[in-house]
PDB file of C-alpha atoms in Angstrom:
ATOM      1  CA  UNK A  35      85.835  52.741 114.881  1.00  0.00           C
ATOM      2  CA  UNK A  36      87.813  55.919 114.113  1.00  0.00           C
ATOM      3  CA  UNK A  37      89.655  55.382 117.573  1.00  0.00           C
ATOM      4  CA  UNK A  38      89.864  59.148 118.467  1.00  0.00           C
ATOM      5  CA  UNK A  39      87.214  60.261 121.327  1.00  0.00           C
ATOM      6  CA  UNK A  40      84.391  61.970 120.363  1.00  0.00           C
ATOM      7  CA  UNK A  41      82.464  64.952 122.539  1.00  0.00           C
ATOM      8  CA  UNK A  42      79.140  63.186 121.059  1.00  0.00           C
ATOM      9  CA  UNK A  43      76.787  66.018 122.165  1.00  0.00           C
ATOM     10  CA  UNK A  44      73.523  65.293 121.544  1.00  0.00           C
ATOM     11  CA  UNK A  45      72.111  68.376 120.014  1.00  0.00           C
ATOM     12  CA  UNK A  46      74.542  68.293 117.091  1.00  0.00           C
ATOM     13  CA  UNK A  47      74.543  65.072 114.658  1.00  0.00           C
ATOM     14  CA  UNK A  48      73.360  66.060 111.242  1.00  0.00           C
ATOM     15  CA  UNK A  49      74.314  69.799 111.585  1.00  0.00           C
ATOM     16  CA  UNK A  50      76.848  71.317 109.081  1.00  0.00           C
ATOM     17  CA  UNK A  51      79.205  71.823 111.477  1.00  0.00           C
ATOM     18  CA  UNK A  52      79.290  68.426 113.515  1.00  0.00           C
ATOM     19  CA  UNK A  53      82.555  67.323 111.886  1.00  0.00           C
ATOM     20  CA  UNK A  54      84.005  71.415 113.257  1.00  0.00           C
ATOM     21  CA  UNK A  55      81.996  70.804 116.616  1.00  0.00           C
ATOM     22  CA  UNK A  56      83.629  67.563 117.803  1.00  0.00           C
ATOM     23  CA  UNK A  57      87.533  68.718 116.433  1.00  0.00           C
ATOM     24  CA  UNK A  58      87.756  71.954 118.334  1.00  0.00           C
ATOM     25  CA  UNK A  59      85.639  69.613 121.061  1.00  0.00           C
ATOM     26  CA  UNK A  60      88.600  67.015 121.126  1.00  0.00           C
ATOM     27  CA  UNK A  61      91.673  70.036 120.381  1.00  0.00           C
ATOM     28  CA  UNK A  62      90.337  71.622 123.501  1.00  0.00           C
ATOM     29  CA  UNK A  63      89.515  74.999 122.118  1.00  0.00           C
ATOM     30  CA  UNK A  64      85.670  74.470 122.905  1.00  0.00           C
ATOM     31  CA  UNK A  65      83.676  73.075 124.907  1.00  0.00           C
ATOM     32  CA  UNK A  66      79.469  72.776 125.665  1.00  0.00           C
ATOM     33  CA  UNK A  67      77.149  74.348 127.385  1.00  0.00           C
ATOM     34  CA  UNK A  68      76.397  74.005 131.285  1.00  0.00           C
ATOM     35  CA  UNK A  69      73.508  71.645 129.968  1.00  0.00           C
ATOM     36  CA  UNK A  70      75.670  69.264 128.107  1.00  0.00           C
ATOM     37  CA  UNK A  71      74.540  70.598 124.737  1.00  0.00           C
ATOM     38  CA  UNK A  72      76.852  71.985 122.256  1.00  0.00           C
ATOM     39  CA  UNK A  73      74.368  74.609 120.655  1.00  0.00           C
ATOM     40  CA  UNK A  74      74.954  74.791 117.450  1.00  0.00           C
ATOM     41  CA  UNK A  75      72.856  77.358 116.610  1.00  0.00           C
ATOM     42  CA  UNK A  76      73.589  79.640 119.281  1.00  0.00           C
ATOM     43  CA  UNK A  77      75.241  83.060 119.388  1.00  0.00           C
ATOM     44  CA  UNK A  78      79.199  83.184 120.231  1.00  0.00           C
ATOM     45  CA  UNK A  79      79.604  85.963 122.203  1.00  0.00           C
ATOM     46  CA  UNK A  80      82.720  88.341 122.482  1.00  0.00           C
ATOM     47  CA  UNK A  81      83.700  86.886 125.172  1.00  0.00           C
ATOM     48  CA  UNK A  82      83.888  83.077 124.075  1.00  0.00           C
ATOM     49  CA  UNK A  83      85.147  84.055 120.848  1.00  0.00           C
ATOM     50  CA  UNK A  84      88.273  85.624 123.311  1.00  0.00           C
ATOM     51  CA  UNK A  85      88.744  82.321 125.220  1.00  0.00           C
ATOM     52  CA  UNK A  86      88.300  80.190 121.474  1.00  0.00           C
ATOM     53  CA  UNK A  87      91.117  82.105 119.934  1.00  0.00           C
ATOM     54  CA  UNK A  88      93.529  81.929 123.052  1.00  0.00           C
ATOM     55  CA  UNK A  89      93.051  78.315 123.467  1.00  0.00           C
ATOM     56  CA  UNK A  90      93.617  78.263 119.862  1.00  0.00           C
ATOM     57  CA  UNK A  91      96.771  79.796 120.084  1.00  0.00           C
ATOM     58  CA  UNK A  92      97.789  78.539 123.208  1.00  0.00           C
ATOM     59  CA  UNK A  93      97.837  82.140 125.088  1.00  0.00           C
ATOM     60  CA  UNK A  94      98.684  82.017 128.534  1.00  0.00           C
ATOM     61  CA  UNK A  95      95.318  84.177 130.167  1.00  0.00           C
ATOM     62  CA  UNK A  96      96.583  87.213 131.278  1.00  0.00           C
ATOM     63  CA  UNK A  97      95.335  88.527 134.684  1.00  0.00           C
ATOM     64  CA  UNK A  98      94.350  92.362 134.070  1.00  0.00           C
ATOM     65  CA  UNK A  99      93.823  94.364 131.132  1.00  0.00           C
ATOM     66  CA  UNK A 100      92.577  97.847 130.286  1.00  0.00           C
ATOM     67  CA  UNK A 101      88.362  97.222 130.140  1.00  0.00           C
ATOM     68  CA  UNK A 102      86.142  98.185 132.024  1.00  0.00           C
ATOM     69  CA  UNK A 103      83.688  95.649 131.896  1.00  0.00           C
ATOM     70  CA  UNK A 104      85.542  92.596 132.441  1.00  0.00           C
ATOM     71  CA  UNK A 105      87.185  92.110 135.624  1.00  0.00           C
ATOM     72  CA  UNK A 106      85.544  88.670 136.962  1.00  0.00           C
ATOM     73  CA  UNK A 107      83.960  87.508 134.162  1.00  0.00           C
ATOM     74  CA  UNK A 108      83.965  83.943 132.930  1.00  0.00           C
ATOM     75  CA  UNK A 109      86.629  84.776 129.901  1.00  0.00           C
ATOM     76  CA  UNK A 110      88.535  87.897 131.419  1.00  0.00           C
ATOM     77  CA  UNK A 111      91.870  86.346 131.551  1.00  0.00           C
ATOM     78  CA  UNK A 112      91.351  84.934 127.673  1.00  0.00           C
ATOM     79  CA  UNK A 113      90.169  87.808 126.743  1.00  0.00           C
ATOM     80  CA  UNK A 114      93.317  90.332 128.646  1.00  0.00           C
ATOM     81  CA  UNK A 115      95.272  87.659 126.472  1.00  0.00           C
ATOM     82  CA  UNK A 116      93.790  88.542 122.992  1.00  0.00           C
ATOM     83  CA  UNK A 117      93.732  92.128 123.748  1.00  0.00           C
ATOM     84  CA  UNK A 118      97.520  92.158 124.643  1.00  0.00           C
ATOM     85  CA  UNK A 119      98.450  90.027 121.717  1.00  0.00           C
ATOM     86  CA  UNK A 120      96.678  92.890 118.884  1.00  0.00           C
ATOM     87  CA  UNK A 121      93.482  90.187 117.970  1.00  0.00           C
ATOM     88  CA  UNK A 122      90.795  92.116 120.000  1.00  0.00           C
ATOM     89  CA  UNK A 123      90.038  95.513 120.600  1.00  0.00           C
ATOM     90  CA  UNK A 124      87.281  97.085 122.764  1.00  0.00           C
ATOM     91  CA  UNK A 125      84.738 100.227 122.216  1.00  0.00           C
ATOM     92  CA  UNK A 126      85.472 103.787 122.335  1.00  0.00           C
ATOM     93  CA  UNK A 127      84.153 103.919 126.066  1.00  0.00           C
ATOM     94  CA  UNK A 128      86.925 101.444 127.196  1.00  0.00           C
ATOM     95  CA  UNK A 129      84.561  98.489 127.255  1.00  0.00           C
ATOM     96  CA  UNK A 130      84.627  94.856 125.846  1.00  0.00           C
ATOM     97  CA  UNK A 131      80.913  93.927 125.788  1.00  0.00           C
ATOM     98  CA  UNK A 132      82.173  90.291 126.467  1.00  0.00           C
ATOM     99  CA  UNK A 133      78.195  88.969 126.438  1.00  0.00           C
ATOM    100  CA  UNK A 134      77.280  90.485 123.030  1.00  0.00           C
ATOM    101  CA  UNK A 135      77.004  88.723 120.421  1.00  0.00           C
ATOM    102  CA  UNK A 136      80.080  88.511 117.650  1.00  0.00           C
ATOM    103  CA  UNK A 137      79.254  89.517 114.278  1.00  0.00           C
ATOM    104  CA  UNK A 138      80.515  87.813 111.231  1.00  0.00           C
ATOM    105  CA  UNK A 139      82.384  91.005 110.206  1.00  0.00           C
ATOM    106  CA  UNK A 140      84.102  91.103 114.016  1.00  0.00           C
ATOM    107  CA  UNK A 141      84.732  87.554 113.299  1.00  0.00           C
ATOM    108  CA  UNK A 142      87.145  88.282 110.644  1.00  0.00           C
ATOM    109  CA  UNK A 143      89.020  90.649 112.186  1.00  0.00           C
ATOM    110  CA  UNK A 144      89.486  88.657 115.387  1.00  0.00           C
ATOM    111  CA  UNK A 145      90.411  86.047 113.123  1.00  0.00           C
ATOM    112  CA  UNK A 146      92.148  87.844 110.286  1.00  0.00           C
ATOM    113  CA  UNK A 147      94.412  89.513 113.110  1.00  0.00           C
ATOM    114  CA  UNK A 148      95.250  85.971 115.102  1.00  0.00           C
ATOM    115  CA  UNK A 149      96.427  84.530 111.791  1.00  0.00           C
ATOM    116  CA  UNK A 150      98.354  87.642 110.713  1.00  0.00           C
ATOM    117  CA  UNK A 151      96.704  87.798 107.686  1.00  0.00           C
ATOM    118  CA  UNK A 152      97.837  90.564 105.143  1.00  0.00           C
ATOM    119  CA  UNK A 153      94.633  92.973 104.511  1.00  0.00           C
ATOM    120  CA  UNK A 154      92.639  92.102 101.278  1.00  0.00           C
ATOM    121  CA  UNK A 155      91.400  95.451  99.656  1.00  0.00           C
ATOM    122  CA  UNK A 156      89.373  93.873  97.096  1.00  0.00           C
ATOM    123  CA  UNK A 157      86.814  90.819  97.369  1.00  0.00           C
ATOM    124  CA  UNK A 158      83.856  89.733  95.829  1.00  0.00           C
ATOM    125  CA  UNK A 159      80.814  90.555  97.960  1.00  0.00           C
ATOM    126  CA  UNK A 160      78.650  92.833  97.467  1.00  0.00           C
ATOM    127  CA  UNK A 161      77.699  94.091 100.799  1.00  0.00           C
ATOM    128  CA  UNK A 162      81.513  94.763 102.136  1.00  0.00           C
ATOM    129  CA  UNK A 163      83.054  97.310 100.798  1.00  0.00           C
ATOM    130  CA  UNK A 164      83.213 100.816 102.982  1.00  0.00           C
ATOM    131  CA  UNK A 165      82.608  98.518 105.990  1.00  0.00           C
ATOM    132  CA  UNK A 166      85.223  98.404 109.325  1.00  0.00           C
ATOM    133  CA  UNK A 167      86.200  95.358 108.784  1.00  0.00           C
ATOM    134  CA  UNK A 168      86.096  95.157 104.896  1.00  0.00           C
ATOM    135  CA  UNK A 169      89.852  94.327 104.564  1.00  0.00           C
ATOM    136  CA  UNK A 170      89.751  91.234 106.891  1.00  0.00           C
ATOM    137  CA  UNK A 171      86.797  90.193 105.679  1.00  0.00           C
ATOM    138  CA  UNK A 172      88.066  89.661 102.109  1.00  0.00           C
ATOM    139  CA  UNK A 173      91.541  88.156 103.855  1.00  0.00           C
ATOM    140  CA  UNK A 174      89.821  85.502 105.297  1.00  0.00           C
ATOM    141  CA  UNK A 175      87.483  84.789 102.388  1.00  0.00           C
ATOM    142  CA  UNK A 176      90.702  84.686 100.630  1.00  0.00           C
ATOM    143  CA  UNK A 177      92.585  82.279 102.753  1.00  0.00           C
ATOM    144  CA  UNK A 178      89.280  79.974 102.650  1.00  0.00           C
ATOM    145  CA  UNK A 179      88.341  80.524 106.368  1.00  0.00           C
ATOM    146  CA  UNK A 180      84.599  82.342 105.554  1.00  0.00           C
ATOM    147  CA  UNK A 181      82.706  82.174 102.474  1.00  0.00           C
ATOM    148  CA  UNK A 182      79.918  84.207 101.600  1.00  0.00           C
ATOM    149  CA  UNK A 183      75.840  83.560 100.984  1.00  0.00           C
ATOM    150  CA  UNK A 184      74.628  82.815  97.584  1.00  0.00           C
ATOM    151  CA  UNK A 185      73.486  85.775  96.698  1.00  0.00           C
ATOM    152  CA  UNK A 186      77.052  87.054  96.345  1.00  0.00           C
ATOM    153  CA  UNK A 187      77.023  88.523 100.118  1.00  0.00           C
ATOM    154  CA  UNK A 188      79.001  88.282 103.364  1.00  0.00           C
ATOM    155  CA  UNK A 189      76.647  89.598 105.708  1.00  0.00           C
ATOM    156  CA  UNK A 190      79.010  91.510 108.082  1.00  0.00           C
ATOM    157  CA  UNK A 191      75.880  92.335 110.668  1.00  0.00           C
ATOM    158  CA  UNK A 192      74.992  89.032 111.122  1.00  0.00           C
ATOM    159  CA  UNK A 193      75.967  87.071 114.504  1.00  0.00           C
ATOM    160  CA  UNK A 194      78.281  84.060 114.088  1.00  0.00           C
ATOM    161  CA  UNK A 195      76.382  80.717 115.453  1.00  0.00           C
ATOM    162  CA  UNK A 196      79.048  78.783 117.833  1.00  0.00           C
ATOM    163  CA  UNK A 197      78.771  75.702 115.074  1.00  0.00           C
ATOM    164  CA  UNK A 198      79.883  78.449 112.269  1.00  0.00           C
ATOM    165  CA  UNK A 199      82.423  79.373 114.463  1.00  0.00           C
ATOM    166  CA  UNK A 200      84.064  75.258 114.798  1.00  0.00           C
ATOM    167  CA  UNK A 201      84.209  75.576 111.344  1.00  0.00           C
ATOM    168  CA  UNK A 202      85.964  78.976 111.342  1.00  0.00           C
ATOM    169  CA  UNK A 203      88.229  77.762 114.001  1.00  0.00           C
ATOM    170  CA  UNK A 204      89.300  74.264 111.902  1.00  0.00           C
ATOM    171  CA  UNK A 205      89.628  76.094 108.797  1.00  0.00           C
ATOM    172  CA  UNK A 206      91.861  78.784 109.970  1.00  0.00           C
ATOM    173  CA  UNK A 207      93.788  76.794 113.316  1.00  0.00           C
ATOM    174  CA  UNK A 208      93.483  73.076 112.656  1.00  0.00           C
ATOM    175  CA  UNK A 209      93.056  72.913 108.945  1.00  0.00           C
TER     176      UNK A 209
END
């Protein structure tokens, strides 16, 4: 016995990320589902990437903020506390769009900007340059938080899966 508590979900031994899941699990940062499971596979959304990174950094929740859209919502005090600290940033229309999904290129920045990572300008993926978050992406390929696919890209479009995201989180917090 390892003697440190494990969260033990039951939807996540043998996944790549169980190791991630149950150290962000026991550091507090995240937690699982209503249902008891963890889901691995599903989408992190705006919103729960907000209350990962304040928990993370230990960010008091702050009580009002400038969106529109999130007044009352599970994660509005997590995510007032990322938007005041510079790591998140809404939409054009004043909105957060806490329950859409986080993309892998979003993830960077949120991630990128929490760290205080300098901007990369050049990386090696193929399907990154000329994008919005190009610079943060390569930062945190460059500090080891994010690799890229096999075929040389880093799929910026694509949604982070709340099991990539433990491993985001222990790479770039609790590594």
């Amino acid at each position: 016995a390892t003697g440190r508590q494990l969260a033990s979900f039951p939807d996540i031994p043998q996944t790549t990320h169980e190791r991630n899941i149950e150290t962000v699990t026991v550091a507090g940062i995240a937690g699982g589902m209503t249902n008891g499971l963890f889901a691995p596979a599903g989408a992190v959304t705006r919103g729960q990437m907000a209350t990962f990174l304040a928990r993370a950094l230990d960010l008091a929740p702050v009580a009002s903020g400038t969106f529109s859209d999130v007044a009352g919502t599970a994660h509005a005090g997590n995510i007032n506390a990322v938007a005041a600290a510079g790591i998140a940033g809404g939409y054009s229309d004043g909105t957060y769009r806490p329950n859409e999904p986080v993309s892998r290129g979003q993830m960077a920045t949120f991630i990128a900007r929490a760290l205080e990572l300098a901007p990369v300008s050049e990386g090696g993926f193929s399907d990154v340059a000329g994008t919005t978050h190009a610079e943060n992406i390569n930062a945190v390929a460059a500090a080891g938080i994010a690799g890229g696919y096999s075929d040389g890209t880093y799929r910026p479009g694509t949604e982070v899966n709340r099991g990539q995201m433990a491993t985001f989180i222990v790479r770039g917090f609790l590594g």
